[in-house]
CSV table of N, CA and C in Angstrom, one decimal:
chain,number,residue,atom,x,y,z
A,1,MET,N,-14.3,30.1,0.8
A,1,MET,CA,-14.1,28.1,1.1
A,1,MET,C,-15.2,27.3,0.8
A,2,ARG,N,-15.9,26.6,0.0
A,2,ARG,CA,-16.9,25.4,-0.2
A,2,ARG,C,-16.1,24.7,-0.3
A,3,PHE,N,-17.1,23.1,0.5
A,3,PHE,CA,-17.1,21.7,0.1
A,3,PHE,C,-17.9,21.1,-1.4
A,4,ILE,N,-16.6,20.7,-2.2
A,4,ILE,CA,-17.7,20.2,-3.8
A,4,ILE,C,-17.7,18.9,-3.4
A,5,ASN,N,-17.0,18.0,-2.7
A,5,ASN,CA,-17.4,16.5,-2.6
A,5,ASN,C,-16.1,15.7,-2.1
A,6,PRO,N,-16.8,14.3,-2.0
A,6,PRO,CA,-16.0,13.3,-1.8
A,6,PRO,C,-16.1,12.8,-2.6
A,7,ILE,N,-13.8,12.1,-2.8
A,7,ILE,CA,-13.6,11.0,-3.7
A,7,ILE,C,-12.7,10.1,-3.1
A,8,PRO,N,-13.0,9.2,-3.3
A,8,PRO,CA,-12.9,8.1,-2.4
A,8,PRO,C,-11.9,7.1,-3.5
A,9,PHE,N,-10.6,7.0,-3.0
A,9,PHE,CA,-9.3,6.3,-4.0
A,9,PHE,C,-10.3,5.1,-4.2
A,10,VAL,N,-10.1,4.1,-5.5
A,10,VAL,CA,-10.8,3.2,-6.1
A,10,VAL,C,-9.2,2.0,-7.0
A,11,ARG,N,-9.2,0.9,-6.4
A,11,ARG,CA,-8.6,0.2,-6.8
A,11,ARG,C,-8.6,-0.6,-8.0
A,12,ASP,N,-9.9,-0.2,-8.8
A,12,ASP,CA,-10.8,-0.5,-9.6
A,12,ASP,C,-11.5,-0.1,-10.9
A,13,ILE,N,-10.9,1.0,-10.8
A,13,ILE,CA,-11.4,2.2,-11.5
A,13,ILE,C,-12.8,2.0,-12.6
A,14,ASN,N,-12.6,0.9,-13.7
A,14,ASN,CA,-13.4,0.4,-14.5
A,14,ASN,C,-14.4,-0.8,-13.6
A,15,ARG,N,-14.5,-1.2,-12.6
A,15,ARG,CA,-15.1,-1.8,-12.1
A,15,ARG,C,-16.5,-0.7,-10.8
A,16,SER,N,-15.3,0.1,-10.5
A,16,SER,CA,-15.8,1.3,-9.5
A,16,SER,C,-17.3,1.9,-10.2
A,17,LYS,N,-16.6,2.3,-11.3
A,17,LYS,CA,-18.1,3.2,-12.4
A,17,LYS,C,-18.9,2.2,-13.0
A,18,GLU,N,-18.9,1.3,-12.6
A,18,GLU,CA,-20.4,0.5,-13.2
A,18,GLU,C,-20.6,0.1,-12.3
A,19,PHE,N,-20.1,0.1,-11.4
A,19,PHE,CA,-20.4,-0.4,-9.7
A,19,PHE,C,-22.2,0.7,-10.1
A,20,TYR,N,-21.0,2.1,-9.5
A,20,TYR,CA,-22.2,3.6,-9.6
A,20,TYR,C,-22.3,3.8,-10.3
A,21,ARG,N,-22.4,3.3,-12.1
A,21,ARG,CA,-23.3,3.7,-12.4
A,21,ARG,C,-24.4,2.6,-12.7
A,22,LYS,N,-24.5,1.3,-12.6
A,22,LYS,CA,-25.4,0.1,-12.7
A,22,LYS,C,-26.2,-0.2,-11.5
A,23,THR,N,-25.6,0.5,-10.4
A,23,THR,CA,-26.1,-0.2,-9.8
A,23,THR,C,-26.8,0.7,-9.1
A,24,LEU,N,-26.0,1.9,-9.1
A,24,LEU,CA,-26.8,3.1,-7.6
A,24,LEU,C,-27.7,4.2,-8.6
A,25,GLY,N,-27.0,3.8,-10.7
A,25,GLY,CA,-27.7,4.4,-11.6
A,25,GLY,C,-27.4,6.4,-11.8
A,26,LEU,N,-26.5,6.4,-11.3
A,26,LEU,CA,-25.6,7.1,-11.4
A,26,LEU,C,-25.0,7.8,-12.1
A,27,GLN,N,-25.5,9.3,-13.0
A,27,GLN,CA,-24.8,8.8,-14.9
A,27,GLN,C,-23.4,10.0,-14.4
A,28,ILE,N,-22.7,9.9,-15.3
A,28,ILE,CA,-21.3,10.0,-15.9
A,28,ILE,C,-21.0,11.7,-16.6
A,29,LEU,N,-20.7,12.4,-16.1
A,29,LEU,CA,-20.7,13.6,-16.1
A,29,LEU,C,-19.4,13.7,-17.2
A,30,GLU,N,-18.0,13.2,-16.3
A,30,GLU,CA,-16.7,13.9,-17.0
A,30,GLU,C,-15.6,12.1,-16.4
A,31,ASP,N,-15.0,11.8,-18.2
A,31,ASP,CA,-14.7,10.4,-17.2
A,31,ASP,C,-13.0,10.6,-18.6
A,32,PHE,N,-12.3,10.7,-17.4
A,32,PHE,CA,-10.6,11.4,-17.9
A,32,PHE,C,-9.6,10.3,-17.5
A,33,GLY,N,-10.2,8.9,-17.2
A,33,GLY,CA,-9.5,7.6,-17.5
A,33,GLY,C,-9.7,7.5,-16.2
A,34,ASN,N,-9.2,8.0,-15.0
A,34,ASN,CA,-8.3,8.0,-13.9
A,34,ASN,C,-9.0,8.7,-12.9
A,35,PHE,N,-9.9,9.3,-13.8
A,35,PHE,CA,-10.9,10.3,-12.9
A,35,PHE,C,-12.5,10.2,-13.6
A,36,VAL,N,-13.3,10.4,-12.8
A,36,VAL,CA,-14.5,10.0,-13.5
A,36,VAL,C,-15.5,10.8,-12.0
A,37,LEU,N,-16.3,12.1,-13.0
A,37,LEU,CA,-17.0,12.1,-12.1
A,37,LEU,C,-18.4,12.5,-12.7
A,38,PHE,N,-19.5,12.3,-11.9
A,38,PHE,CA,-20.5,11.9,-11.9
A,38,PHE,C,-21.6,13.2,-11.3
A,39,GLU,N,-23.2,13.5,-12.6
A,39,GLU,CA,-24.2,14.7,-12.7
A,39,GLU,C,-23.7,14.7,-11.2
A,40,THR,N,-24.5,14.7,-10.0
A,40,THR,CA,-24.6,14.1,-8.8
A,40,THR,C,-23.6,15.4,-8.1
A,41,GLY,N,-22.1,15.4,-9.2
A,41,GLY,CA,-21.1,16.0,-7.7
A,41,GLY,C,-20.1,14.7,-7.4
A,42,PHE,N,-20.4,13.5,-7.4
A,42,PHE,CA,-19.8,12.5,-6.7
A,42,PHE,C,-18.6,12.6,-7.6
A,43,ALA,N,-17.6,11.9,-6.7
A,43,ALA,CA,-16.2,11.9,-8.3
A,43,ALA,C,-15.4,10.2,-7.5
A,44,ILE,N,-14.9,9.3,-8.6
A,44,ILE,CA,-13.8,8.8,-7.9
A,44,ILE,C,-13.1,8.2,-8.7
A,45,HIS,N,-12.0,8.1,-7.7
A,45,HIS,CA,-11.0,8.4,-8.7
A,45,HIS,C,-9.3,7.3,-8.1
A,46,ASP,N,-9.1,7.2,-9.4
A,46,ASP,CA,-8.0,5.8,-9.2
A,46,ASP,C,-6.7,5.7,-7.6
A,47,GLY,N,-6.9,4.9,-7.2
A,47,GLY,CA,-6.2,5.3,-5.7
A,47,GLY,C,-4.8,5.5,-6.6
A,48,ARG,N,-3.6,4.3,-6.7
A,48,ARG,CA,-2.5,5.1,-7.5
A,48,ARG,C,-2.1,5.6,-8.4
A,49,SER,N,-2.7,6.2,-9.2
A,49,SER,CA,-2.5,7.5,-9.8
A,49,SER,C,-2.8,8.8,-8.7
A,50,LEU,N,-3.7,8.7,-7.7
A,50,LEU,CA,-4.0,9.4,-6.8
A,50,LEU,C,-2.8,10.3,-5.9
A,51,GLU,N,-2.3,8.8,-5.6
A,51,GLU,CA,-1.4,8.9,-4.5
A,51,GLU,C,0.2,9.6,-4.9
A,52,GLN,N,0.4,9.4,-6.6
A,52,GLN,CA,0.9,9.4,-7.0
A,52,GLN,C,0.9,11.2,-7.5
A,53,THR,N,0.2,11.4,-7.6
A,53,THR,CA,0.1,12.5,-8.0
A,53,THR,C,0.0,13.6,-7.0
A,54,ILE,N,-0.6,13.4,-5.7
A,54,ILE,CA,-0.3,13.7,-4.0
A,54,ILE,C,1.0,14.3,-3.4
A,55,TRP,N,1.5,12.9,-4.0
A,55,TRP,CA,2.5,12.4,-3.2
A,55,TRP,C,3.5,12.0,-3.3
A,56,ARG,N,3.7,12.4,-5.1
A,56,ARG,CA,5.3,12.0,-6.0
A,56,ARG,C,5.4,10.6,-5.6
A,57,GLN,N,4.8,9.6,-4.7
A,57,GLN,CA,5.0,7.8,-4.9
A,57,GLN,C,4.7,7.0,-4.8
A,58,SER,N,4.6,6.0,-5.3
A,58,SER,CA,3.0,5.0,-4.9
A,58,SER,C,3.1,4.5,-3.4
A,59,PRO,N,1.8,3.8,-3.3
A,59,PRO,CA,1.8,3.2,-1.5
A,59,PRO,C,3.0,2.3,-1.7
A,60,VAL,N,3.0,2.1,-0.7
A,60,VAL,CA,4.6,0.9,-0.1
A,60,VAL,C,3.8,0.1,-0.1
A,61,THR,N,3.1,-0.5,1.1
A,61,THR,CA,2.1,-1.2,1.4
A,61,THR,C,0.5,-1.4,0.4
A,62,GLU,N,-0.2,-2.2,0.3
A,62,GLU,CA,-1.2,-2.9,-1.0
A,62,GLU,C,-2.6,-2.9,0.4
A,63,GLU,N,-2.5,-2.0,0.8
A,63,GLU,CA,-3.7,-2.0,1.7
A,63,GLU,C,-5.1,-1.6,0.7
A,64,SER,N,-6.1,-1.9,1.6
A,64,SER,CA,-7.8,-1.9,0.7
A,64,SER,C,-7.5,-0.4,0.3
A,65,TYR,N,-8.3,0.3,-0.4
A,65,TYR,CA,-8.7,1.1,-0.4
A,65,TYR,C,-10.1,1.2,0.1
A,66,GLY,N,-10.3,2.4,0.9
A,66,GLY,CA,-12.0,2.7,0.7
A,66,GLY,C,-12.1,2.7,2.7
A,67,ARG,N,-10.7,2.2,3.4
A,67,ARG,CA,-10.5,2.4,4.1
A,67,ARG,C,-9.4,3.7,4.6
A,68,ARG,N,-9.8,4.5,5.2
A,68,ARG,CA,-8.4,6.1,5.3
A,68,ARG,C,-7.6,6.3,4.0
A,69,ASN,N,-9.0,6.0,3.1
A,69,ASN,CA,-8.6,6.6,1.4
A,69,ASN,C,-9.7,7.6,0.5
A,70,LEU,N,-9.9,7.9,1.1
A,70,LEU,CA,-11.0,9.6,0.9
A,70,LEU,C,-10.8,10.7,1.1
A,71,LEU,N,-10.4,11.8,0.1
A,71,LEU,CA,-10.3,12.5,-0.7
A,71,LEU,C,-11.9,13.6,-0.1
A,72,LEU,N,-11.1,14.1,0.8
A,72,LEU,CA,-12.3,15.5,0.9
A,72,LEU,C,-12.1,17.3,-0.5
A,73,TYR,N,-12.8,17.3,-1.1
A,73,TYR,CA,-12.5,17.8,-1.6
A,73,TYR,C,-13.3,19.8,-1.6
A,74,PHE,N,-12.6,20.9,-1.4
A,74,PHE,CA,-12.7,22.2,-1.0
A,74,PHE,C,-12.5,23.2,-2.0
A,75,GLU,N,-13.1,23.8,-3.0
A,75,GLU,CA,-12.8,25.2,-2.9
A,75,GLU,C,-12.9,26.6,-2.5
């Protein structure tokens, strides 16, 4: 097993995508709408979509993403 990348959950994927692209200069490798993979291997995922996929339910609270909302991806 090896570590692939961290995937933070984001509330606004378009805003986050623009931040990483324009502010940090990351180039998008693949954009699946609710999941964006950058050329560096870094990725972001729409939080609500990811929670629905993993836990089969939307979050009960409206807690901000960015704290306690990070997936560490291994293969």
